[in-house]
mmCIF file of C-alpha atoms in Angstrom:
data_model
loop_
_atom_site.group_PDB
_atom_site.id
_atom_site.type_symbol
_atom_site.label_atom_id
_atom_site.label_comp_id
_atom_site.label_asym_id
_atom_site.label_seq_id
_atom_site.Cartn_x
_atom_site.Cartn_y
_atom_site.Cartn_z
ATOM 1 C CA MET A 230 0.000 0.000 0.000
ATOM 2 C CA LYS A 231 2.879 2.334 0.836
ATOM 3 C CA TYR A 232 4.532 1.647 -2.528
ATOM 4 C CA THR A 233 1.211 2.264 -4.361
ATOM 5 C CA SER A 234 0.803 5.597 -2.572
ATOM 6 C CA ILE A 235 4.286 6.702 -3.500
ATOM 7 C CA THR A 236 3.733 5.715 -7.158
ATOM 8 C CA LEU A 237 0.451 7.588 -7.450
ATOM 9 C CA LEU A 238 1.956 10.629 -5.777
ATOM 10 C CA ALA A 239 4.886 10.606 -8.191
ATOM 11 C CA LEU A 240 2.583 10.329 -11.197
ATOM 12 C CA ILE A 241 0.498 13.274 -10.004
ATOM 13 C CA VAL A 242 3.597 15.379 -9.428
ATOM 14 C CA LEU A 243 5.003 14.516 -12.843
ATOM 15 C CA THR A 244 1.664 15.273 -14.460
ATOM 16 C CA SER A 245 1.477 18.580 -12.629
ATOM 17 C CA CYS A 246 4.980 19.413 -13.674
ATOM 18 C CA GLY A 247 4.136 18.935 -17.322
ATOM 19 C CA GLY A 248 0.582 20.179 -17.109
ATOM 20 C CA ASP A 249 1.286 23.781 -18.024
ATOM 21 C CA LYS A 250 1.818 23.906 -21.809
ATOM 22 C CA ASN A 251 3.166 27.414 -21.791
ATOM 23 C CA THR A 252 5.593 27.149 -18.858
ATOM 24 C CA SER A 253 7.196 23.853 -17.835
ATOM 25 C CA VAL A 254 9.394 23.293 -14.803
ATOM 26 C CA GLU A 255 12.416 23.086 -17.044
ATOM 27 C CA ASP A 256 11.524 26.420 -18.654
ATOM 28 C CA ILE A 257 11.055 28.104 -15.269
ATOM 29 C CA ILE A 258 14.391 26.792 -14.038
ATOM 30 C CA ALA A 259 16.058 27.894 -17.280
ATOM 31 C CA SER A 260 14.657 31.393 -16.808
ATOM 32 C CA GLN A 261 16.590 31.735 -13.515
ATOM 33 C CA ASP A 262 13.723 33.889 -12.233
ATOM 34 C CA LEU A 263 13.673 33.274 -8.450
ATOM 35 C CA ALA A 264 10.128 34.560 -7.987
ATOM 36 C CA GLN A 265 8.692 32.218 -10.673
ATOM 37 C CA ILE A 266 10.643 29.246 -9.301
ATOM 38 C CA ARG A 267 9.285 29.832 -5.778
ATOM 39 C CA GLN A 268 5.737 30.259 -7.079
ATOM 40 C CA LYS A 269 5.948 26.962 -9.005
ATOM 41 C CA LYS A 270 7.283 25.140 -5.955
ATOM 42 C CA THR A 271 4.394 26.478 -3.826
ATOM 43 C CA GLU A 272 1.881 25.225 -6.388
ATOM 44 C CA LEU A 273 3.441 21.747 -6.467
ATOM 45 C CA ASP A 274 3.620 21.538 -2.627
ATOM 46 C CA ALA A 275 -0.111 22.262 -2.397
ATOM 47 C CA GLN A 276 -0.869 19.546 -4.938
ATOM 48 C CA VAL A 277 1.249 17.013 -3.021
ATOM 49 C CA GLN A 278 -0.561 17.729 0.262
ATOM 50 C CA GLU A 279 -3.974 17.382 -1.373
ATOM 51 C CA ILE A 280 -3.068 14.068 -3.000
ATOM 52 C CA SER A 281 -1.593 12.737 0.268
ATOM 53 C CA ALA A 282 -4.827 13.470 2.139
ATOM 54 C CA GLN A 283 -6.838 11.709 -0.542
ATOM 55 C CA LEU A 284 -4.574 8.644 -0.355
ATOM 56 C CA LYS A 285 -5.111 8.374 3.402
ATOM 57 C CA LEU A 286 -8.871 8.393 2.901
ATOM 58 C CA LEU A 287 -8.579 5.646 0.324
ATOM 59 C CA GLU A 288 -6.390 3.488 2.569
ATOM 60 C CA LYS A 289 -8.808 3.861 5.470
ATOM 61 C CA GLU A 290 -11.745 2.772 3.304
ATOM 62 C CA ILE A 291 -9.787 -0.219 1.975
ATOM 63 C CA LYS A 292 -9.123 -1.412 5.537
ATOM 64 C CA THR A 293 -12.821 -1.105 6.315
ATOM 65 C CA LEU A 294 -13.984 -3.054 3.294
ATOM 66 C CA ASP A 295 -11.222 -5.708 3.021
ATOM 67 C CA PRO A 296 -11.633 -8.574 5.629
ATOM 68 C CA GLN A 297 -7.940 -9.400 5.388
ATOM 69 C CA GLU A 298 -7.063 -5.980 6.735
ATOM 70 C CA LYS A 299 -9.021 -6.642 9.985
ATOM 71 C CA ILE A 300 -7.062 -9.751 11.034
ATOM 72 C CA PRO A 301 -4.863 -8.978 14.077
ATOM 73 C CA LEU A 302 -1.146 -9.552 13.648
ATOM 74 C CA ILE A 303 0.471 -11.603 16.418
ATOM 75 C CA THR A 304 3.608 -13.448 17.422
ATOM 76 C CA THR A 305 3.665 -16.719 19.334
ATOM 77 C CA PHE A 306 6.020 -18.860 21.390
ATOM 78 C CA LYS A 307 5.818 -22.498 22.329
ATOM 79 C CA ALA A 308 5.320 -23.507 25.965
ATOM 80 C CA GLU A 309 8.155 -25.735 27.135
ATOM 81 C CA GLU A 310 8.788 -27.506 30.407
ATOM 82 C CA LYS A 311 11.998 -26.451 32.092
ATOM 83 C CA VAL A 312 13.648 -26.381 35.495
ATOM 84 C CA PHE A 313 12.415 -23.416 37.536
ATOM 85 C CA ASN A 314 14.336 -22.287 40.597
ATOM 86 C CA HIS A 315 12.683 -19.606 42.691
ATOM 87 C CA PHE A 316 14.837 -17.453 44.955
ATOM 88 C CA VAL A 317 14.115 -15.323 48.000
ATOM 89 C CA GLU A 318 16.100 -12.080 47.878
ATOM 90 C CA LEU A 319 17.486 -10.888 51.218
ATOM 91 C CA GLN A 320 20.327 -8.850 52.649
ATOM 92 C CA GLY A 321 22.879 -10.047 55.177
ATOM 93 C CA ASN A 322 26.187 -9.245 56.829
ATOM 94 C CA VAL A 323 29.419 -11.202 56.858
ATOM 95 C CA SER A 324 30.259 -12.522 60.328
ATOM 96 C CA THR A 325 32.734 -14.796 62.002
ATOM 97 C CA LYS A 326 32.531 -16.444 65.386
ATOM 98 C CA GLN A 327 36.250 -15.788 65.777
ATOM 99 C CA ASN A 328 36.218 -12.005 65.870
ATOM 100 C CA VAL A 329 37.051 -11.070 69.452
ATOM 101 C CA VAL A 330 38.156 -8.003 71.374
ATOM 102 C CA ILE A 331 40.516 -9.157 74.121
ATOM 103 C CA THR A 332 40.173 -7.289 77.427
ATOM 104 C CA ALA A 333 42.427 -7.264 80.475
ATOM 105 C CA GLU A 334 41.733 -9.842 83.187
ATOM 106 C CA TYR A 335 44.069 -8.183 85.692
ATOM 107 C CA GLY A 336 44.563 -4.560 86.743
ATOM 108 C CA GLY A 337 47.941 -2.921 86.410
ATOM 109 C CA VAL A 338 50.454 -1.413 84.009
ATOM 110 C CA LEU A 339 50.735 -2.987 80.565
ATOM 111 C CA THR A 340 54.484 -3.547 80.718
ATOM 112 C CA ARG A 341 55.024 -5.380 77.401
ATOM 113 C CA VAL A 342 53.219 -5.728 74.069
ATOM 114 C CA TYR A 343 54.702 -8.525 71.967
ATOM 115 C CA VAL A 344 52.626 -8.233 68.767
ATOM 116 C CA ARG A 345 51.772 -5.662 66.121
ATOM 117 C CA GLU A 346 48.786 -5.047 63.871
ATOM 118 C CA GLY A 347 48.484 -7.503 60.993
ATOM 119 C CA GLN A 348 50.601 -10.146 62.705
ATOM 120 C CA ASN A 349 49.468 -13.764 62.540
ATOM 121 C CA VAL A 350 49.423 -15.514 65.909
ATOM 122 C CA LYS A 351 48.822 -19.046 67.153
ATOM 123 C CA LYS A 352 46.377 -20.157 69.801
ATOM 124 C CA GLY A 353 47.933 -19.668 73.266
ATOM 125 C CA GLN A 354 50.663 -17.336 72.011
ATOM 126 C CA THR A 355 51.645 -14.551 74.447
ATOM 127 C CA LEU A 356 50.401 -11.178 73.251
ATOM 128 C CA ALA A 357 51.210 -8.904 76.213
ATOM 129 C CA LYS A 358 52.290 -8.804 79.877
ATOM 130 C CA ILE A 359 50.682 -6.867 82.747
ATOM 131 C CA ASP A 360 52.647 -5.948 85.878
ATOM 132 C CA ASP A 361 51.575 -8.451 88.568
ATOM 133 C CA GLY A 362 52.280 -6.093 91.467
ATOM 134 C CA GLY A 363 54.384 -8.620 93.417
ATOM 135 C CA LEU A 364 52.148 -11.670 92.875
ATOM 136 C CA SER A 365 55.091 -13.672 91.536
ATOM 137 C CA GLN A 366 56.992 -13.218 94.802
ATOM 138 C CA GLN A 367 53.950 -14.211 96.830
ATOM 139 C CA LEU A 368 53.552 -17.295 94.675
ATOM 140 C CA ALA A 369 57.168 -18.278 95.265
ATOM 141 C CA GLN A 370 56.729 -17.989 99.052
ATOM 142 C CA VAL A 371 53.496 -19.941 99.048
ATOM 143 C CA LYS A 372 55.129 -22.673 96.985
ATOM 144 C CA ILE A 373 57.849 -23.030 99.644
ATOM 145 C CA GLN A 374 55.235 -23.321 102.370
ATOM 146 C CA ALA A 375 53.305 -25.808 100.221
ATOM 147 C CA ASP A 376 56.420 -27.938 99.742
ATOM 148 C CA LEU A 377 56.964 -27.988 103.537
ATOM 149 C CA ALA A 378 53.325 -28.889 104.143
ATOM 150 C CA LYS A 379 53.629 -31.682 101.600
ATOM 151 C CA THR A 380 56.705 -33.133 103.279
ATOM 152 C CA THR A 381 55.066 -32.952 106.699
ATOM 153 C CA PHE A 382 51.935 -34.645 105.375
ATOM 154 C CA GLU A 383 53.841 -37.453 103.691
ATOM 155 C CA ARG A 384 55.826 -38.200 106.874
ATOM 156 C CA GLN A 385 52.727 -38.052 109.040
ATOM 157 C CA LYS A 386 50.994 -40.406 106.597
ATOM 158 C CA ARG A 387 53.780 -42.952 106.812
ATOM 159 C CA LEU A 388 53.595 -42.864 110.604
ATOM 160 C CA TRP A 389 49.818 -43.169 110.555
ATOM 161 C CA ASP A 390 50.041 -46.118 108.172
ATOM 162 C CA GLN A 391 52.274 -47.784 110.823
ATOM 163 C CA LYS A 392 49.730 -46.940 113.546
ATOM 164 C CA ILE A 393 52.135 -44.433 115.046
ATOM 165 C CA GLY A 394 50.874 -41.059 116.247
ATOM 166 C CA SER A 395 47.330 -39.803 116.583
ATOM 167 C CA GLU A 396 44.710 -39.491 113.879
ATOM 168 C CA ILE A 397 44.256 -35.820 114.601
ATOM 169 C CA GLN A 398 47.914 -35.115 113.762
ATOM 170 C CA PHE A 399 47.505 -36.912 110.446
ATOM 171 C CA LEU A 400 44.325 -35.009 109.592
ATOM 172 C CA GLN A 401 45.876 -31.659 110.523
ATOM 173 C CA ALA A 402 48.892 -32.333 108.304
ATOM 174 C CA LYS A 403 46.624 -33.339 105.417
ATOM 175 C CA SER A 404 44.396 -30.286 105.829
ATOM 176 C CA ASN A 405 47.394 -27.941 105.982
ATOM 177 C CA TYR A 406 48.896 -29.451 102.835
ATOM 178 C CA GLU A 407 45.624 -29.171 100.891
ATOM 179 C CA ALA A 408 45.128 -25.556 102.019
ATOM 180 C CA GLN A 409 48.643 -24.607 100.934
ATOM 181 C CA GLN A 410 48.141 -26.325 97.579
ATOM 182 C CA GLU A 411 44.889 -24.433 97.040
ATOM 183 C CA MET A 412 46.648 -21.151 97.776
ATOM 184 C CA VAL A 413 49.295 -22.041 95.173
ATOM 185 C CA ASN A 414 46.613 -22.772 92.588
ATOM 186 C CA GLN A 415 44.811 -19.509 93.281
ATOM 187 C CA LEU A 416 47.967 -17.439 93.009
ATOM 188 C CA GLN A 417 48.980 -19.249 89.817
ATOM 189 C CA GLN A 418 45.619 -18.351 88.304
ATOM 190 C CA GLN A 419 46.066 -14.728 89.321
ATOM 191 C CA VAL A 420 49.566 -14.594 87.890
ATOM 192 C CA GLY A 421 48.292 -16.288 84.713
ATOM 193 C CA LYS A 422 45.837 -13.433 84.190
ATOM 194 C CA THR A 423 48.767 -11.019 83.937
ATOM 195 C CA VAL A 424 49.861 -12.793 80.741
ATOM 196 C CA VAL A 425 47.562 -12.035 77.784
ATOM 197 C CA ARG A 426 47.326 -14.976 75.363
ATOM 198 C CA ALA A 427 45.605 -15.519 72.005
ATOM 199 C CA PRO A 428 42.316 -17.418 72.494
ATOM 200 C CA PHE A 429 42.596 -18.871 68.962
ATOM 201 C CA SER A 430 44.815 -18.692 65.902
ATOM 202 C CA GLY A 431 44.237 -15.616 63.762
ATOM 203 C CA THR A 432 45.414 -12.131 62.876
ATOM 204 C CA ILE A 433 45.878 -9.146 65.184
ATOM 205 C CA ASP A 434 43.541 -6.686 63.527
ATOM 206 C CA ASP A 435 44.028 -3.843 66.013
ATOM 207 C CA VAL A 436 46.320 -3.042 68.931
ATOM 208 C CA ILE A 437 43.950 -0.945 71.018
ATOM 209 C CA THR A 438 46.042 -0.205 74.153
ATOM 210 C CA GLU A 439 49.699 0.722 73.919
ATOM 211 C CA GLN A 440 52.501 -0.416 76.152
ATOM 212 C CA GLY A 441 52.788 1.578 79.409
ATOM 213 C CA ASN A 442 49.079 2.268 79.866
ATOM 214 C CA VAL A 443 47.246 1.275 83.028
ATOM 215 C CA VAL A 444 44.533 -1.295 82.368
ATOM 216 C CA ALA A 445 41.523 -2.384 84.415
ATOM 217 C CA PRO A 446 40.125 -5.923 84.507
ATOM 218 C CA GLY A 447 37.059 -6.449 82.287
ATOM 219 C CA GLN A 448 37.109 -2.845 81.049
ATOM 220 C CA SER A 449 40.305 -2.080 79.169
ATOM 221 C CA GLN A 450 40.326 -3.362 75.574
ATOM 222 C CA LEU A 451 43.749 -4.573 74.503
ATOM 223 C CA PHE A 452 43.555 -6.251 71.072
ATOM 224 C CA ARG A 453 41.147 -7.303 68.350
ATOM 225 C CA ILE A 454 41.941 -10.729 66.922
ATOM 226 C CA VAL A 455 40.175 -12.082 63.838
ATOM 227 C CA ASN A 456 40.199 -15.459 62.112
ATOM 228 C CA LEU A 457 38.810 -15.366 58.545
ATOM 229 C CA ASP A 458 38.904 -19.134 57.996
ATOM 230 C CA ASP A 459 35.329 -19.723 59.154
ATOM 231 C CA MET A 460 33.287 -16.769 57.930
ATOM 232 C CA TYR A 461 29.593 -16.873 57.149
ATOM 233 C CA ILE A 462 26.716 -14.571 56.259
ATOM 234 C CA GLU A 463 23.922 -14.093 58.747
ATOM 235 C CA THR A 464 20.478 -12.899 57.695
ATOM 236 C CA ASP A 465 16.913 -12.731 59.022
ATOM 237 C CA VAL A 466 14.367 -14.727 57.005
ATOM 238 C CA PRO A 467 10.560 -14.184 57.248
ATOM 239 C CA GLU A 468 8.811 -17.011 59.089
ATOM 240 C CA ARG A 469 6.742 -18.030 56.026
ATOM 241 C CA TYR A 470 9.889 -19.615 54.593
ATOM 242 C CA VAL A 471 10.647 -21.705 57.694
ATOM 243 C CA SER A 472 9.810 -24.985 55.949
ATOM 244 C CA ALA A 473 11.356 -24.045 52.594
ATOM 245 C CA ILE A 474 14.761 -22.694 53.605
ATOM 246 C CA VAL A 475 16.693 -25.491 55.265
ATOM 247 C CA PRO A 476 20.378 -26.484 55.485
ATOM 248 C CA GLY A 477 21.808 -27.441 52.113
ATOM 249 C CA LYS A 478 19.735 -24.990 50.019
ATOM 250 C CA ASP A 479 21.652 -23.213 47.232
ATOM 251 C CA VAL A 480 22.448 -19.525 47.688
ATOM 252 C CA GLU A 481 23.716 -16.928 45.213
ATOM 253 C CA VAL A 482 25.782 -14.341 47.097
ATOM 254 C CA ASP A 483 26.540 -10.909 45.635
ATOM 255 C CA PHE A 484 28.991 -8.452 47.211
ATOM 256 C CA PRO A 485 28.150 -5.100 45.547
ATOM 257 C CA VAL A 486 31.177 -3.323 47.016
ATOM 258 C CA LEU A 487 33.583 -5.960 45.706
ATOM 259 C CA GLY A 488 31.759 -6.605 42.437
ATOM 260 C CA LYS A 489 31.991 -10.308 43.238
ATOM 261 C CA GLU A 490 29.494 -13.161 43.182
ATOM 262 C CA VAL A 491 29.955 -16.569 44.824
ATOM 263 C CA ASP A 492 27.846 -19.705 45.103
ATOM 264 C CA ALA A 493 27.203 -20.983 48.611
ATOM 265 C CA LYS A 494 24.805 -23.081 50.672
ATOM 266 C CA VAL A 495 22.723 -22.632 53.803
ATOM 267 C CA ARG A 496 24.654 -24.275 56.631
ATOM 268 C CA GLN A 497 22.268 -23.539 59.481
ATOM 269 C CA ALA A 498 18.630 -22.450 59.832
ATOM 270 C CA GLY A 499 17.416 -21.300 63.219
ATOM 271 C CA ASN A 500 14.595 -23.020 65.082
ATOM 272 C CA PHE A 501 13.548 -19.898 66.984
ATOM 273 C CA ILE A 502 11.099 -17.342 65.570
ATOM 274 C CA ASN A 503 11.824 -13.848 66.831
ATOM 275 C CA PRO A 504 8.452 -12.540 68.115
ATOM 276 C CA ALA A 505 9.510 -8.939 67.505
ATOM 277 C CA ASN A 506 9.897 -9.209 63.714
ATOM 278 C CA ARG A 507 8.634 -12.762 62.963
ATOM 279 C CA THR A 508 11.931 -13.910 61.447
ATOM 280 C CA PHE A 509 14.453 -16.666 62.037
ATOM 281 C CA LYS A 510 18.241 -16.649 61.654
ATOM 282 C CA VAL A 511 20.003 -18.311 58.744
ATOM 283 C CA GLU A 512 23.743 -18.813 58.300
ATOM 284 C CA VAL A 513 25.304 -19.146 54.845
ATOM 285 C CA ALA A 514 28.792 -20.635 54.700
ATOM 286 C CA LEU A 515 31.449 -18.765 52.707
ATOM 287 C CA PRO A 516 34.484 -20.191 50.907
ATOM 288 C CA LYS A 517 37.678 -20.118 52.925
ATOM 289 C CA LYS A 518 40.859 -18.228 52.104
ATOM 290 C CA ASP A 519 39.178 -15.327 50.287
ATOM 291 C CA VAL A 520 40.981 -12.379 51.868
ATOM 292 C CA SER A 521 38.831 -9.801 50.038
ATOM 293 C CA ILE A 522 35.745 -10.760 52.087
ATOM 294 C CA LYS A 523 35.761 -8.985 55.449
ATOM 295 C CA PRO A 524 33.567 -9.194 58.566
ATOM 296 C CA ASN A 525 30.525 -6.865 58.539
ATOM 297 C CA LEU A 526 30.616 -6.614 54.728
ATOM 298 C CA THR A 527 27.119 -6.250 53.246
ATOM 299 C CA ALA A 528 25.933 -9.042 50.956
ATOM 300 C CA LYS A 529 22.838 -9.572 48.804
ATOM 301 C CA LEU A 530 21.473 -13.107 49.008
ATOM 302 C CA LYS A 531 19.256 -15.100 46.669
ATOM 303 C CA ILE A 532 18.234 -18.250 48.545
ATOM 304 C CA ASN A 533 16.561 -21.069 46.631
ATOM 305 C CA ASP A 534 13.250 -21.793 48.374
ATOM 306 C CA TYR A 535 11.378 -23.606 45.584
ATOM 307 C CA THR A 536 12.255 -25.819 42.609
ATOM 308 C CA ASN A 537 10.010 -27.250 39.877
ATOM 309 C CA ASP A 538 11.758 -29.575 37.419
ATOM 310 C CA LYS A 539 8.898 -29.362 34.888
ATOM 311 C CA ALA A 540 7.677 -25.798 35.079
ATOM 312 C CA ILE A 541 6.036 -23.787 32.301
ATOM 313 C CA LEU A 542 6.982 -20.115 32.425
ATOM 314 C CA ILE A 543 5.294 -17.277 30.556
ATOM 315 C CA PRO A 544 5.758 -13.478 30.544
ATOM 316 C CA GLN A 545 3.566 -11.742 33.099
ATOM 317 C CA SER A 546 2.765 -9.018 30.564
ATOM 318 C CA ILE A 547 0.546 -11.307 28.437
ATOM 319 C CA ILE A 548 -1.800 -12.296 31.281
ATOM 320 C CA SER A 549 -5.252 -10.713 31.470
ATOM 321 C CA GLU A 550 -8.027 -11.023 34.041
ATOM 322 C CA ASN A 551 -11.778 -11.352 33.533
ATOM 323 C CA ALA A 552 -14.668 -10.009 35.628
ATOM 324 C CA GLN A 553 -14.635 -13.127 37.827
ATOM 325 C CA GLY A 554 -10.999 -12.544 38.741
ATOM 326 C CA GLU A 555 -9.756 -15.445 36.613
ATOM 327 C CA GLN A 556 -6.446 -15.107 34.814
ATOM 328 C CA TYR A 557 -6.214 -16.059 31.163
ATOM 329 C CA VAL A 558 -3.949 -16.014 28.124
ATOM 330 C CA TYR A 559 -4.560 -16.757 24.456
ATOM 331 C CA THR A 560 -3.247 -19.790 22.630
ATOM 332 C CA ILE A 561 -3.776 -20.624 18.956
ATOM 333 C CA SER A 562 -5.717 -23.457 17.341
ATOM 334 C CA ASP A 563 -6.657 -24.548 13.789
ATOM 335 C CA LYS A 564 -3.320 -23.346 12.528
ATOM 336 C CA ASP A 565 -3.027 -23.164 8.745
ATOM 337 C CA GLY A 566 0.249 -21.727 7.605
ATOM 338 C CA LYS A 567 0.425 -18.207 8.993
ATOM 339 C CA LYS A 568 -3.252 -18.107 9.948
ATOM 340 C CA ALA A 569 -4.882 -19.536 13.068
ATOM 341 C CA LYS A 570 -7.624 -18.892 15.617
ATOM 342 C CA ALA A 571 -7.155 -17.364 19.056
ATOM 343 C CA LYS A 572 -8.297 -19.534 21.950
ATOM 344 C CA ARG A 573 -8.729 -18.252 25.497
ATOM 345 C CA ALA A 574 -7.098 -20.427 28.181
ATOM 346 C CA ILE A 575 -7.987 -19.921 31.850
ATOM 347 C CA ILE A 576 -4.831 -20.470 33.905
ATOM 348 C CA SER A 577 -3.674 -20.639 37.503
ATOM 349 C CA THR A 578 -0.265 -19.283 38.358
ATOM 350 C CA GLY A 579 2.417 -19.902 40.964
ATOM 351 C CA LYS A 580 5.637 -18.129 41.839
ATOM 352 C CA THR A 581 7.254 -15.334 39.878
ATOM 353 C CA GLN A 582 10.868 -14.697 39.021
ATOM 354 C CA GLY A 583 11.688 -11.438 37.304
ATOM 355 C CA ASP A 584 9.328 -10.864 34.355
ATOM 356 C CA TYR A 585 8.153 -14.487 34.217
ATOM 357 C CA ILE A 586 5.546 -16.422 36.166
ATOM 358 C CA GLU A 587 4.967 -20.135 36.680
ATOM 359 C CA VAL A 588 1.793 -21.626 35.166
ATOM 360 C CA LEU A 589 0.317 -24.374 37.331
ATOM 361 C CA SER A 590 -2.629 -25.310 35.114
ATOM 362 C CA GLY A 591 -4.404 -24.297 31.925
ATOM 363 C CA ILE A 592 -1.443 -24.645 29.565
ATOM 364 C CA ALA A 593 0.171 -27.876 28.389
ATOM 365 C CA ASN A 594 3.679 -28.521 27.191
ATOM 366 C CA GLY A 595 3.901 -27.620 23.498
ATOM 367 C CA ASP A 596 0.974 -25.189 23.362
ATOM 368 C CA GLU A 597 1.534 -22.123 21.192
ATOM 369 C CA ILE A 598 0.831 -18.982 23.192
ATOM 370 C CA ILE A 599 0.151 -15.545 21.746
ATOM 371 C CA GLU A 600 2.735 -13.043 22.942
ATOM 372 C CA GLU A 601 2.672 -9.776 21.002
ATOM 373 C CA GLY A 602 -0.909 -8.827 20.232
ATOM 374 C CA ALA A 603 -2.279 -10.868 23.162
ATOM 375 C CA ARG A 604 -4.339 -7.936 24.461
ATOM 376 C CA SER A 605 -5.868 -7.033 21.077
ATOM 377 C CA VAL A 606 -7.451 -10.392 20.173
ATOM 378 C CA LYS A 607 -10.706 -12.072 21.173
ATOM 379 C CA ASP A 608 -11.639 -15.685 21.801
ATOM 380 C CA GLY A 609 -12.206 -17.494 18.489
ATOM 381 C CA GLN A 610 -10.923 -14.592 16.406
ATOM 382 C CA GLU A 611 -8.822 -15.296 13.320
ATOM 383 C CA VAL A 612 -5.246 -14.101 13.649
ATOM 384 C CA LYS A 613 -2.203 -13.861 11.419
ATOM 385 C CA ILE A 614 1.157 -15.026 12.747
ATOM 386 C CA LEU A 615 3.908 -12.626 11.778
ATOM 387 C CA GLU A 616 6.741 -14.410 13.476
ATOM 388 C CA TYR A 617 7.129 -17.784 15.184
ATOM 389 C CA GLU A 618 9.650 -18.196 17.985
ATOM 390 C CA ASN A 619 10.672 -21.463 19.568
ATOM 391 C CA GLY A 620 10.971 -21.241 23.374
ATOM 392 C CA ASN A 621 10.326 -18.498 25.864
#
């Protein structure tokens, strides 16, 4: 139709150009008279506009009278069963159970600091020393008294075993020895608190208190030690997923700051529902030895909560709804070449993922579904297929 319009328009223009016997376009151009040239152009422009308007009227009437012009143009795709994994999108923070701030257990002057920031340490390694205020000397004296009490007890025991001496002397010697030994143990514990040791193997992330400062037990922070070998992501999951998100579920982890994505799994799902926000805790294990992942880093999680091995997915944009609240799409039937009939199919839907939705019933594997033009057709109407696409 467009080519016909252009041809007719060209013929009219050519006819108009040669219509004046006295003055042709060539003659006007040859005259080099600017006023005549402009006047001729104005006349031709008016003729073109008039012819164009007439052509539009003709095209409109042709569409009204020709049945072929009323057939809606559509595209289709074939419904195919495929694996559908639905994911719950959440946000979490990287954590580690071995991220500890070590505080002083004994009050006094921090006389020595043996480590620096960034240093790797082993479990039990000495990190610092606090002045014991004379406890070591007291311990030495008590040990001497304990050794004497032990010797006295052993001799008294030998005599008692031979039925020599009184029972009260034996019991007094035993009691004295045990009391002295208890004093030694107590002082050893006190002296042990003056030596700060690493509770686990890791890295000294921060030296908080410098050598020479006075520290107080349970209050003064000395070091932060971190072990990145057992990191995980912790997140709060709404209670409606309590039966769907269990240990072993696949997780896609995205670290926006790092521009990194990793695959992981749920390693633990909490059994307690927080009454304040109706959520439960979930831990997602992270791969070891990735030094770019740090504690408290924000992560976006996509946790697999539902899988259908034979799901049919369709675009949400092609679904309509009738007055009864039923959802429907159009399929095609009686296909003959590029022509077919539209057929309404009432469907029920399941979970969504992005722009697609799962169809639970109403569509079978292999059905051809109308995609483009789905909202401009009616049930039983003849349609013309412009393009056929295999798959979604």
